[in-house]
PDB file of C-alpha atoms in Angstrom:
ATOM      1  CA  UNK A   1      52.574 -53.887 132.320  1.00 76.00           C
ATOM      2  CA  UNK A   2      50.099 -51.032 132.280  1.00 76.00           C
ATOM      3  CA  UNK A   3      48.603 -49.769 129.029  1.00 84.00           C
ATOM      4  CA  UNK A   4      50.341 -46.715 127.660  1.00 85.00           C
ATOM      5  CA  UNK A   5      53.840 -45.424 128.328  1.00 87.00           C
ATOM      6  CA  UNK A   6      55.928 -47.571 130.656  1.00 87.00           C
ATOM      7  CA  UNK A   7      59.526 -48.621 131.151  1.00 86.00           C
ATOM      8  CA  UNK A   8      60.941 -52.107 130.942  1.00 87.00           C
ATOM      9  CA  UNK A   9      64.236 -53.934 131.349  1.00 85.00           C
ATOM     10  CA  UNK A  10      64.696 -57.529 130.193  1.00 83.00           C
ATOM     11  CA  UNK A  11      64.988 -59.749 133.296  1.00 83.00           C
ATOM     12  CA  UNK A  12      66.593 -62.616 131.367  1.00 81.00           C
ATOM     13  CA  UNK A  13      68.931 -62.847 128.394  1.00 82.00           C
ATOM     14  CA  UNK A  14      67.048 -64.236 125.360  1.00 85.00           C
ATOM     15  CA  UNK A  15      68.459 -67.352 123.712  1.00 84.00           C
ATOM     16  CA  UNK A  16      68.610 -65.350 120.465  1.00 88.00           C
ATOM     17  CA  UNK A  17      69.345 -61.603 120.236  1.00 89.00           C
ATOM     18  CA  UNK A  18      66.287 -59.388 120.666  1.00 90.00           C
ATOM     19  CA  UNK A  19      65.890 -56.143 118.769  1.00 92.00           C
ATOM     20  CA  UNK A  20      63.559 -53.160 118.979  1.00 91.00           C
ATOM     21  CA  UNK A  21      61.152 -54.658 116.436  1.00 93.00           C
ATOM     22  CA  UNK A  22      60.927 -57.837 118.539  1.00 92.00           C
ATOM     23  CA  UNK A  23      59.955 -55.735 121.565  1.00 90.00           C
ATOM     24  CA  UNK A  24      57.169 -54.030 119.597  1.00 91.00           C
ATOM     25  CA  UNK A  25      55.763 -57.414 118.595  1.00 91.00           C
ATOM     26  CA  UNK A  26      56.115 -59.061 122.004  1.00 90.00           C
ATOM     27  CA  UNK A  27      54.555 -56.170 123.942  1.00 90.00           C
ATOM     28  CA  UNK A  28      52.043 -55.094 121.256  1.00 90.00           C
ATOM     29  CA  UNK A  29      53.703 -51.686 121.463  1.00 90.00           C
ATOM     30  CA  UNK A  30      53.798 -48.727 119.097  1.00 89.00           C
ATOM     31  CA  UNK A  31      57.124 -47.289 120.227  1.00 90.00           C
ATOM     32  CA  UNK A  32      60.333 -48.235 122.021  1.00 91.00           C
ATOM     33  CA  UNK A  33      62.940 -45.666 123.091  1.00 91.00           C
ATOM     34  CA  UNK A  34      66.409 -46.193 124.486  1.00 89.00           C
ATOM     35  CA  UNK A  35      69.086 -43.798 125.716  1.00 86.00           C
ATOM     36  CA  UNK A  36      72.239 -44.242 123.699  1.00 80.00           C
ATOM     37  CA  UNK A  37      74.863 -43.879 126.402  1.00 79.00           C
ATOM     38  CA  UNK A  38      77.766 -43.669 124.008  1.00 79.00           C
ATOM     39  CA  UNK A  39      76.270 -40.973 121.787  1.00 75.00           C
ATOM     40  CA  UNK A  40      74.357 -39.271 124.630  1.00 79.00           C
ATOM     41  CA  UNK A  41      71.014 -39.097 122.814  1.00 81.00           C
ATOM     42  CA  UNK A  42      67.578 -40.722 122.885  1.00 86.00           C
ATOM     43  CA  UNK A  43      66.818 -43.120 120.053  1.00 87.00           C
ATOM     44  CA  UNK A  44      63.354 -44.339 119.135  1.00 89.00           C
ATOM     45  CA  UNK A  45      61.930 -47.075 116.939  1.00 90.00           C
ATOM     46  CA  UNK A  46      58.442 -47.711 115.530  1.00 88.00           C
ATOM     47  CA  UNK A  47      57.026 -50.429 113.291  1.00 86.00           C
ATOM     48  CA  UNK A  48      57.159 -48.034 110.323  1.00 82.00           C
ATOM     49  CA  UNK A  49      60.956 -47.819 110.515  1.00 85.00           C
ATOM     50  CA  UNK A  50      63.083 -50.055 108.270  1.00 83.00           C
ATOM     51  CA  UNK A  51      65.092 -52.950 109.680  1.00 87.00           C
ATOM     52  CA  UNK A  52      64.922 -54.379 113.183  1.00 90.00           C
ATOM     53  CA  UNK A  53      66.302 -51.405 115.101  1.00 89.00           C
ATOM     54  CA  UNK A  54      68.768 -51.442 117.959  1.00 89.00           C
ATOM     55  CA  UNK A  55      69.622 -54.533 119.994  1.00 90.00           C
ATOM     56  CA  UNK A  56      68.056 -54.898 123.444  1.00 88.00           C
ATOM     57  CA  UNK A  57      70.754 -55.212 126.114  1.00 87.00           C
ATOM     58  CA  UNK A  58      70.736 -56.322 129.716  1.00 83.00           C
ATOM     59  CA  UNK A  59      70.928 -53.854 132.582  1.00 80.00           C
ATOM     60  CA  UNK A  60      69.308 -51.054 130.578  1.00 85.00           C
ATOM     61  CA  UNK A  61      65.878 -49.523 130.730  1.00 87.00           C
ATOM     62  CA  UNK A  62      63.681 -48.952 127.693  1.00 90.00           C
ATOM     63  CA  UNK A  63      60.612 -46.756 127.311  1.00 90.00           C
ATOM     64  CA  UNK A  64      57.682 -48.430 125.557  1.00 91.00           C
ATOM     65  CA  UNK A  65      54.140 -47.419 124.610  1.00 89.00           C
ATOM     66  CA  UNK A  66      51.848 -50.453 124.771  1.00 89.00           C
ATOM     67  CA  UNK A  67      48.346 -50.777 123.355  1.00 87.00           C
ATOM     68  CA  UNK A  68      46.976 -52.805 126.273  1.00 86.00           C
ATOM     69  CA  UNK A  69      47.608 -53.825 129.884  1.00 84.00           C
ATOM     70  CA  UNK A  70      49.210 -57.252 130.026  1.00 82.00           C
ATOM     71  CA  UNK A  71      51.378 -59.782 131.805  1.00 83.00           C
ATOM     72  CA  UNK A  72      54.427 -60.448 129.652  1.00 81.00           C
ATOM     73  CA  UNK A  73      56.358 -63.725 130.111  1.00 83.00           C
ATOM     74  CA  UNK A  74      60.120 -63.784 129.437  1.00 79.00           C
ATOM     75  CA  UNK A  75      62.406 -66.774 129.094  1.00 80.00           C
ATOM     76  CA  UNK A  76      66.158 -67.121 128.784  1.00 80.00           C
ATOM     77  CA  UNK A  77      69.267 -67.261 130.936  1.00 82.00           C
ATOM     78  CA  UNK A  78      70.795 -64.922 133.514  1.00 79.00           C
ATOM     79  CA  UNK A  79      72.621 -61.890 132.172  1.00 73.00           C
ATOM     80  CA  UNK A  80      76.415 -61.999 132.413  1.00 74.00           C
ATOM     81  CA  UNK A  81      77.147 -58.336 131.651  1.00 64.00           C
ATOM     82  CA  UNK A  82      77.927 -56.027 134.576  1.00 60.00           C
ATOM     83  CA  UNK A  83      75.525 -53.230 135.464  1.00 58.00           C
ATOM     84  CA  UNK A  84      76.571 -49.601 135.406  1.00 57.00           C
ATOM     85  CA  UNK A  85      78.396 -48.335 138.488  1.00 57.00           C
ATOM     86  CA  UNK A  86      75.952 -45.452 138.752  1.00 54.00           C
ATOM     87  CA  UNK A  87      72.283 -45.970 139.444  1.00 48.00           C
ATOM     88  CA  UNK A  88      69.416 -43.578 138.823  1.00 48.00           C
ATOM     89  CA  UNK A  89      67.086 -42.823 141.702  1.00 45.00           C
ATOM     90  CA  UNK A  90      63.592 -44.194 141.161  1.00 43.00           C
ATOM     91  CA  UNK A  91      60.794 -41.600 141.172  1.00 44.00           C
ATOM     92  CA  UNK A  92      59.041 -41.238 144.535  1.00 43.00           C
ATOM     93  CA  UNK A  93      55.622 -41.240 142.905  1.00 45.00           C
ATOM     94  CA  UNK A  94      54.354 -42.850 139.711  1.00 45.00           C
ATOM     95  CA  UNK A  95      51.831 -40.913 137.678  1.00 47.00           C
ATOM     96  CA  UNK A  96      49.532 -43.170 135.721  1.00 50.00           C
ATOM     97  CA  UNK A  97      48.339 -41.965 132.343  1.00 58.00           C
ATOM     98  CA  UNK A  98      50.978 -39.257 131.958  1.00 74.00           C
ATOM     99  CA  UNK A  99      52.617 -38.860 128.578  1.00 84.00           C
ATOM    100  CA  UNK A 100      56.158 -38.721 129.924  1.00 88.00           C
ATOM    101  CA  UNK A 101      57.771 -39.717 126.630  1.00 89.00           C
ATOM    102  CA  UNK A 102      56.913 -38.475 123.156  1.00 89.00           C
ATOM    103  CA  UNK A 103      58.599 -38.739 119.765  1.00 88.00           C
ATOM    104  CA  UNK A 104      58.235 -36.802 116.525  1.00 85.00           C
ATOM    105  CA  UNK A 105      59.956 -38.139 113.407  1.00 82.00           C
ATOM    106  CA  UNK A 106      61.079 -35.893 110.573  1.00 74.00           C
ATOM    107  CA  UNK A 107      61.952 -37.484 107.241  1.00 70.00           C
ATOM    108  CA  UNK A 108      63.811 -34.793 105.277  1.00 63.00           C
ATOM    109  CA  UNK A 109      63.938 -36.882 102.114  1.00 61.00           C
ATOM    110  CA  UNK A 110      66.556 -35.386  99.824  1.00 54.00           C
ATOM    111  CA  UNK A 111      67.247 -32.509 102.212  1.00 57.00           C
ATOM    112  CA  UNK A 112      70.410 -33.879 103.794  1.00 59.00           C
ATOM    113  CA  UNK A 113      72.129 -32.131 106.726  1.00 63.00           C
ATOM    114  CA  UNK A 114      68.852 -30.518 107.738  1.00 67.00           C
ATOM    115  CA  UNK A 115      69.175 -28.446 110.911  1.00 75.00           C
ATOM    116  CA  UNK A 116      65.832 -28.089 112.665  1.00 78.00           C
ATOM    117  CA  UNK A 117      64.273 -27.762 116.098  1.00 84.00           C
ATOM    118  CA  UNK A 118      61.029 -29.094 117.560  1.00 88.00           C
ATOM    119  CA  UNK A 119      59.342 -27.183 120.370  1.00 90.00           C
ATOM    120  CA  UNK A 120      56.247 -27.665 122.486  1.00 91.00           C
ATOM    121  CA  UNK A 121      54.649 -24.223 122.227  1.00 88.00           C
ATOM    122  CA  UNK A 122      52.812 -24.603 125.551  1.00 89.00           C
ATOM    123  CA  UNK A 123      55.854 -25.478 127.669  1.00 89.00           C
ATOM    124  CA  UNK A 124      58.580 -23.960 125.517  1.00 89.00           C
ATOM    125  CA  UNK A 125      60.597 -27.161 125.888  1.00 90.00           C
ATOM    126  CA  UNK A 126      62.750 -28.193 122.955  1.00 88.00           C
ATOM    127  CA  UNK A 127      62.956 -31.867 122.026  1.00 88.00           C
ATOM    128  CA  UNK A 128      66.264 -33.715 121.881  1.00 84.00           C
ATOM    129  CA  UNK A 129      67.156 -34.160 118.190  1.00 82.00           C
ATOM    130  CA  UNK A 130      68.997 -37.281 117.082  1.00 77.00           C
ATOM    131  CA  UNK A 131      69.762 -39.187 113.906  1.00 66.00           C
ATOM    132  CA  UNK A 132      71.287 -42.575 114.804  1.00 59.00           C
ATOM    133  CA  UNK A 133      72.828 -43.011 111.344  1.00 61.00           C
ATOM    134  CA  UNK A 134      72.964 -41.197 108.011  1.00 55.00           C
ATOM    135  CA  UNK A 135      70.203 -43.358 106.497  1.00 59.00           C
ATOM    136  CA  UNK A 136      67.718 -43.092 109.358  1.00 63.00           C
ATOM    137  CA  UNK A 137      64.837 -40.714 109.910  1.00 74.00           C
ATOM    138  CA  UNK A 138      65.662 -37.836 112.242  1.00 80.00           C
ATOM    139  CA  UNK A 139      63.968 -38.008 115.621  1.00 85.00           C
ATOM    140  CA  UNK A 140      62.820 -35.406 118.109  1.00 87.00           C
ATOM    141  CA  UNK A 141      62.218 -36.963 121.524  1.00 90.00           C
ATOM    142  CA  UNK A 142      61.012 -35.691 124.879  1.00 89.00           C
ATOM    143  CA  UNK A 143      61.466 -38.081 127.814  1.00 88.00           C
ATOM    144  CA  UNK A 144      61.243 -37.557 131.566  1.00 86.00           C
ATOM    145  CA  UNK A 145      62.423 -40.507 133.665  1.00 79.00           C
ATOM    146  CA  UNK A 146      60.615 -39.050 136.699  1.00 80.00           C
ATOM    147  CA  UNK A 147      57.410 -39.610 134.707  1.00 83.00           C
ATOM    148  CA  UNK A 148      56.264 -36.026 134.611  1.00 86.00           C
ATOM    149  CA  UNK A 149      54.182 -35.271 131.470  1.00 87.00           C
ATOM    150  CA  UNK A 150      56.110 -33.769 128.558  1.00 89.00           C
ATOM    151  CA  UNK A 151      53.067 -33.184 126.314  1.00 88.00           C
ATOM    152  CA  UNK A 152      49.327 -32.893 126.783  1.00 85.00           C
ATOM    153  CA  UNK A 153      46.371 -33.252 124.428  1.00 78.00           C
ATOM    154  CA  UNK A 154      45.990 -30.039 122.473  1.00 77.00           C
ATOM    155  CA  UNK A 155      49.653 -29.026 122.631  1.00 85.00           C
ATOM    156  CA  UNK A 156      50.971 -27.428 119.453  1.00 84.00           C
ATOM    157  CA  UNK A 157      54.281 -28.853 118.274  1.00 86.00           C
ATOM    158  CA  UNK A 158      56.347 -26.378 116.245  1.00 85.00           C
ATOM    159  CA  UNK A 159      58.980 -27.587 113.765  1.00 81.00           C
ATOM    160  CA  UNK A 160      61.428 -24.925 112.574  1.00 78.00           C
ATOM    161  CA  UNK A 161      64.189 -25.213 109.976  1.00 72.00           C
ATOM    162  CA  UNK A 162      67.299 -23.166 110.758  1.00 73.00           C
ATOM    163  CA  UNK A 163      69.608 -23.697 107.800  1.00 64.00           C
ATOM    164  CA  UNK A 164      66.653 -23.645 105.445  1.00 63.00           C
ATOM    165  CA  UNK A 165      67.958 -21.282 102.764  1.00 69.00           C
ATOM    166  CA  UNK A 166      70.984 -23.380 101.849  1.00 71.00           C
ATOM    167  CA  UNK A 167      69.011 -26.626 102.010  1.00 71.00           C
ATOM    168  CA  UNK A 168      65.934 -25.347 100.175  1.00 76.00           C
ATOM    169  CA  UNK A 169      68.033 -23.738  97.453  1.00 82.00           C
ATOM    170  CA  UNK A 170      69.399 -27.204  96.735  1.00 81.00           C
ATOM    171  CA  UNK A 171      65.853 -28.615  96.676  1.00 82.00           C
ATOM    172  CA  UNK A 172      64.737 -25.890  94.283  1.00 86.00           C
ATOM    173  CA  UNK A 173      67.528 -26.789  91.877  1.00 88.00           C
ATOM    174  CA  UNK A 174      66.470 -30.449  92.084  1.00 85.00           C
ATOM    175  CA  UNK A 175      62.863 -29.540  91.219  1.00 84.00           C
ATOM    176  CA  UNK A 176      64.006 -27.322  88.356  1.00 86.00           C
ATOM    177  CA  UNK A 177      66.121 -30.108  86.880  1.00 85.00           C
ATOM    178  CA  UNK A 178      63.358 -32.704  87.263  1.00 79.00           C
ATOM    179  CA  UNK A 179      60.481 -30.619  85.901  1.00 80.00           C
ATOM    180  CA  UNK A 180      62.103 -28.145  83.488  1.00 82.00           C
ATOM    181  CA  UNK A 181      60.580 -29.994  80.524  1.00 80.00           C
ATOM    182  CA  UNK A 182      57.208 -30.714  82.161  1.00 78.00           C
ATOM    183  CA  UNK A 183      54.370 -29.230  80.056  1.00 77.00           C
ATOM    184  CA  UNK A 184      53.234 -26.713  82.656  1.00 79.00           C
ATOM    185  CA  UNK A 185      56.342 -26.066  84.735  1.00 82.00           C
ATOM    186  CA  UNK A 186      57.149 -22.714  83.155  1.00 85.00           C
ATOM    187  CA  UNK A 187      53.619 -21.525  83.903  1.00 85.00           C
ATOM    188  CA  UNK A 188      54.003 -22.222  87.624  1.00 86.00           C
ATOM    189  CA  UNK A 189      57.770 -21.843  88.088  1.00 88.00           C
ATOM    190  CA  UNK A 190      57.330 -18.619  90.085  1.00 89.00           C
ATOM    191  CA  UNK A 191      54.933 -20.338  92.517  1.00 89.00           C
ATOM    192  CA  UNK A 192      57.493 -23.106  93.135  1.00 88.00           C
ATOM    193  CA  UNK A 193      60.343 -20.645  93.613  1.00 88.00           C
ATOM    194  CA  UNK A 194      58.332 -18.550  96.063  1.00 89.00           C
ATOM    195  CA  UNK A 195      57.711 -21.609  98.223  1.00 88.00           C
ATOM    196  CA  UNK A 196      61.394 -22.505  98.483  1.00 85.00           C
ATOM    197  CA  UNK A 197      62.452 -18.879  99.003  1.00 85.00           C
ATOM    198  CA  UNK A 198      59.793 -18.132 101.632  1.00 85.00           C
ATOM    199  CA  UNK A 199      61.687 -16.773 104.707  1.00 81.00           C
ATOM    200  CA  UNK A 200      59.085 -18.048 107.211  1.00 83.00           C
ATOM    201  CA  UNK A 201      60.755 -20.757 109.387  1.00 74.00           C
ATOM    202  CA  UNK A 202      57.358 -22.339 110.172  1.00 78.00           C
ATOM    203  CA  UNK A 203      56.683 -25.343 107.947  1.00 77.00           C
ATOM    204  CA  UNK A 204      52.919 -25.274 108.537  1.00 82.00           C
ATOM    205  CA  UNK A 205      52.694 -21.603 107.518  1.00 87.00           C
ATOM    206  CA  UNK A 206      54.768 -22.161 104.398  1.00 86.00           C
ATOM    207  CA  UNK A 207      52.877 -25.296 103.399  1.00 89.00           C
ATOM    208  CA  UNK A 208      49.455 -23.753 103.934  1.00 90.00           C
ATOM    209  CA  UNK A 209      50.306 -20.704 101.840  1.00 92.00           C
ATOM    210  CA  UNK A 210      51.508 -22.967  99.063  1.00 91.00           C
ATOM    211  CA  UNK A 211      48.493 -25.282  99.228  1.00 91.00           C
ATOM    212  CA  UNK A 212      46.063 -22.341  99.189  1.00 92.00           C
ATOM    213  CA  UNK A 213      47.842 -20.908  96.138  1.00 91.00           C
ATOM    214  CA  UNK A 214      47.568 -24.256  94.341  1.00 89.00           C
ATOM    215  CA  UNK A 215      43.905 -24.540  95.293  1.00 90.00           C
ATOM    216  CA  UNK A 216      43.244 -21.132  93.798  1.00 91.00           C
ATOM    217  CA  UNK A 217      44.934 -22.168  90.551  1.00 88.00           C
ATOM    218  CA  UNK A 218      42.900 -25.373  90.400  1.00 86.00           C
ATOM    219  CA  UNK A 219      39.705 -23.578  91.447  1.00 89.00           C
ATOM    220  CA  UNK A 220      39.271 -25.785  94.524  1.00 89.00           C
ATOM    221  CA  UNK A 221      37.090 -24.034  97.070  1.00 88.00           C
ATOM    222  CA  UNK A 222      37.273 -26.474  99.965  1.00 85.00           C
ATOM    223  CA  UNK A 223      37.130 -24.778 103.352  1.00 85.00           C
ATOM    224  CA  UNK A 224      40.022 -25.276 105.814  1.00 85.00           C
ATOM    225  CA  UNK A 225      39.344 -25.881 109.509  1.00 86.00           C
ATOM    226  CA  UNK A 226      42.190 -26.474 111.954  1.00 85.00           C
ATOM    227  CA  UNK A 227      41.542 -29.202 114.497  1.00 85.00           C
ATOM    228  CA  UNK A 228      43.067 -27.041 117.254  1.00 82.00           C
ATOM    229  CA  UNK A 229      40.249 -24.507 116.798  1.00 87.00           C
ATOM    230  CA  UNK A 230      37.521 -27.041 117.661  1.00 88.00           C
ATOM    231  CA  UNK A 231      38.513 -27.801 121.251  1.00 86.00           C
ATOM    232  CA  UNK A 232      38.201 -31.602 120.939  1.00 87.00           C
ATOM    233  CA  UNK A 233      40.184 -33.489 123.604  1.00 84.00           C
ATOM    234  CA  UNK A 234      39.616 -37.169 122.759  1.00 86.00           C
ATOM    235  CA  UNK A 235      42.427 -39.344 121.380  1.00 81.00           C
ATOM    236  CA  UNK A 236      43.382 -41.627 118.510  1.00 82.00           C
ATOM    237  CA  UNK A 237      40.561 -42.696 116.159  1.00 88.00           C
ATOM    238  CA  UNK A 238      37.944 -41.314 118.548  1.00 91.00           C
ATOM    239  CA  UNK A 239      39.523 -37.879 118.127  1.00 91.00           C
ATOM    240  CA  UNK A 240      39.116 -38.118 114.363  1.00 91.00           C
ATOM    241  CA  UNK A 241      35.506 -39.273 114.667  1.00 94.00           C
ATOM    242  CA  UNK A 242      34.694 -36.460 117.097  1.00 94.00           C
ATOM    243  CA  UNK A 243      36.239 -33.900 114.746  1.00 94.00           C
ATOM    244  CA  UNK A 244      34.124 -35.209 111.865  1.00 93.00           C
ATOM    245  CA  UNK A 245      30.964 -35.091 113.958  1.00 94.00           C
ATOM    246  CA  UNK A 246      31.740 -31.559 115.119  1.00 93.00           C
ATOM    247  CA  UNK A 247      31.836 -30.240 111.554  1.00 92.00           C
ATOM    248  CA  UNK A 248      28.854 -32.318 110.435  1.00 92.00           C
ATOM    249  CA  UNK A 249      30.710 -34.693 108.108  1.00 92.00           C
ATOM    250  CA  UNK A 250      28.956 -37.834 106.854  1.00 94.00           C
ATOM    251  CA  UNK A 251      31.875 -39.317 104.855  1.00 94.00           C
ATOM    252  CA  UNK A 252      35.602 -39.581 105.583  1.00 92.00           C
ATOM    253  CA  UNK A 253      38.087 -40.039 102.724  1.00 88.00           C
ATOM    254  CA  UNK A 254      40.986 -41.990 104.165  1.00 85.00           C
ATOM    255  CA  UNK A 255      44.495 -42.752 102.893  1.00 76.00           C
ATOM    256  CA  UNK A 256      45.763 -46.321 102.705  1.00 71.00           C
ATOM    257  CA  UNK A 257      48.374 -45.683 105.387  1.00 67.00           C
ATOM    258  CA  UNK A 258      45.746 -45.555 108.160  1.00 72.00           C
ATOM    259  CA  UNK A 259      44.529 -49.127 107.723  1.00 66.00           C
ATOM    260  CA  UNK A 260      47.179 -50.523 110.063  1.00 64.00           C
ATOM    261  CA  UNK A 261      46.251 -48.569 113.178  1.00 72.00           C
ATOM    262  CA  UNK A 262      42.849 -46.948 112.661  1.00 82.00           C
ATOM    263  CA  UNK A 263      39.696 -48.383 114.265  1.00 87.00           C
ATOM    264  CA  UNK A 264      37.420 -48.438 111.213  1.00 89.00           C
ATOM    265  CA  UNK A 265      34.381 -49.662 113.162  1.00 90.00           C
ATOM    266  CA  UNK A 266      34.187 -46.395 115.108  1.00 92.00           C
ATOM    267  CA  UNK A 267      33.182 -44.570 111.941  1.00 93.00           C
ATOM    268  CA  UNK A 268      30.200 -46.801 111.153  1.00 93.00           C
ATOM    269  CA  UNK A 269      29.184 -46.817 114.834  1.00 95.00           C
ATOM    270  CA  UNK A 270      28.864 -43.030 114.589  1.00 95.00           C
ATOM    271  CA  UNK A 271      27.046 -42.982 111.240  1.00 94.00           C
ATOM    272  CA  UNK A 272      30.074 -41.900 109.203  1.00 94.00           C
ATOM    273  CA  UNK A 273      30.921 -43.558 105.881  1.00 94.00           C
ATOM    274  CA  UNK A 274      34.610 -44.512 105.608  1.00 91.00           C
ATOM    275  CA  UNK A 275      36.064 -44.556 102.098  1.00 89.00           C
ATOM    276  CA  UNK A 276      39.681 -45.483 101.456  1.00 85.00           C
ATOM    277  CA  UNK A 277      41.357 -43.420  98.747  1.00 77.00           C
ATOM    278  CA  UNK A 278      42.924 -45.904  96.350  1.00 69.00           C
ATOM    279  CA  UNK A 279      43.041 -43.574  93.363  1.00 63.00           C
ATOM    280  CA  UNK A 280      45.324 -44.727  90.555  1.00 61.00           C
ATOM    281  CA  UNK A 281      45.939 -41.683  88.377  1.00 57.00           C
ATOM    282  CA  UNK A 282      47.274 -41.859  84.810  1.00 55.00           C
ATOM    283  CA  UNK A 283      50.148 -39.482  84.237  1.00 56.00           C
ATOM    284  CA  UNK A 284      52.465 -38.249  81.510  1.00 56.00           C
ATOM    285  CA  UNK A 285      56.114 -39.246  81.922  1.00 55.00           C
ATOM    286  CA  UNK A 286      58.223 -36.141  81.488  1.00 55.00           C
ATOM    287  CA  UNK A 287      61.566 -37.870  81.934  1.00 54.00           C
ATOM    288  CA  UNK A 288      62.657 -41.341  82.978  1.00 56.00           C
ATOM    289  CA  UNK A 289      60.578 -43.320  85.437  1.00 58.00           C
ATOM    290  CA  UNK A 290      57.843 -40.943  86.544  1.00 54.00           C
ATOM    291  CA  UNK A 291      56.638 -41.400  90.115  1.00 57.00           C
ATOM    292  CA  UNK A 292      52.817 -41.211  90.177  1.00 56.00           C
ATOM    293  CA  UNK A 293      50.909 -39.098  92.701  1.00 56.00           C
ATOM    294  CA  UNK A 294      53.960 -36.977  93.538  1.00 57.00           C
ATOM    295  CA  UNK A 295      53.198 -33.691  91.727  1.00 57.00           C
ATOM    296  CA  UNK A 296      50.542 -31.964  89.670  1.00 57.00           C
ATOM    297  CA  UNK A 297      53.052 -30.193  87.406  1.00 58.00           C
ATOM    298  CA  UNK A 298      53.116 -32.953  84.794  1.00 54.00           C
ATOM    299  CA  UNK A 299      49.362 -33.267  84.337  1.00 51.00           C
ATOM    300  CA  UNK A 300      47.822 -31.785  81.182  1.00 45.00           C
ATOM    301  CA  UNK A 301      44.411 -31.448  82.898  1.00 42.00           C
ATOM    302  CA  UNK A 302      45.492 -30.750  86.444  1.00 40.00           C
ATOM    303  CA  UNK A 303      42.128 -29.407  87.609  1.00 39.00           C
ATOM    304  CA  UNK A 304      41.184 -32.981  88.518  1.00 37.00           C
ATOM    305  CA  UNK A 305      44.185 -33.651  90.713  1.00 37.00           C
ATOM    306  CA  UNK A 306      45.950 -32.224  93.728  1.00 36.00           C
ATOM    307  CA  UNK A 307      48.617 -34.776  94.485  1.00 37.00           C
ATOM    308  CA  UNK A 308      51.605 -33.991  96.653  1.00 35.00           C
ATOM    309  CA  UNK A 309      54.054 -36.560  97.925  1.00 32.00           C
TER     310      UNK A 309
END
């Protein structure tokens, strides 16, 4: 198998059932996508998802994104299930290195029944939205079986909420109930309400306006630079390092979540100090079991913190 996005079908039936998580481990892959023929939608799985994912079946193709080129051995017995009566025509040419499958996951949290769209602003193509079950993260997937690229480096991906007012009104009520007795909620209630009642369908615009307003309250004067404005075209950890070098950074404050996939050595190789943020902040419990690092509303001295979950 070549490194990157490829397709695979199990040649033999495993002695024990194989699931999406097993494929990730066996192929050293970051993503596996199948087409759910019954529901007529694409379904993806990554190592961050809960459970083992969907079962791998015979006679079906799966899209995978592998970290390295490799020869993968399989063992088992011959498949007994019958193939589909219709067969897809193989592409006449294979394009190596093309990103012909791409997935964006959207975890709405408490915002159930969220209706949203995901669009590549360069091509105008909308992703196929699916949610395999009520407990799963919603997925937006582009896939082209002819292996034409669906995204390119530098593409802007736009996420828009369509039934936002009904959903966000519910979220606002949840926040009001949770923080009504927080020491400083009344002081900033209008700021919270304005965020949830903002008519702009663009999440990035809404979030940035809110973050800038919070920064002004906390007297944080950090300058914002969008990565898209710098014209950097490298990928993965190298992209992050190149962005830091472009703006003259000597230290990178990193969240714990990056330790599983980030190449830490690249930072030191380029003279950049890497510091993981493992801040444990003390907080006042307004009601019940307070979740730390989720909001700044409950802090009596909030100028030291800007924590959003």
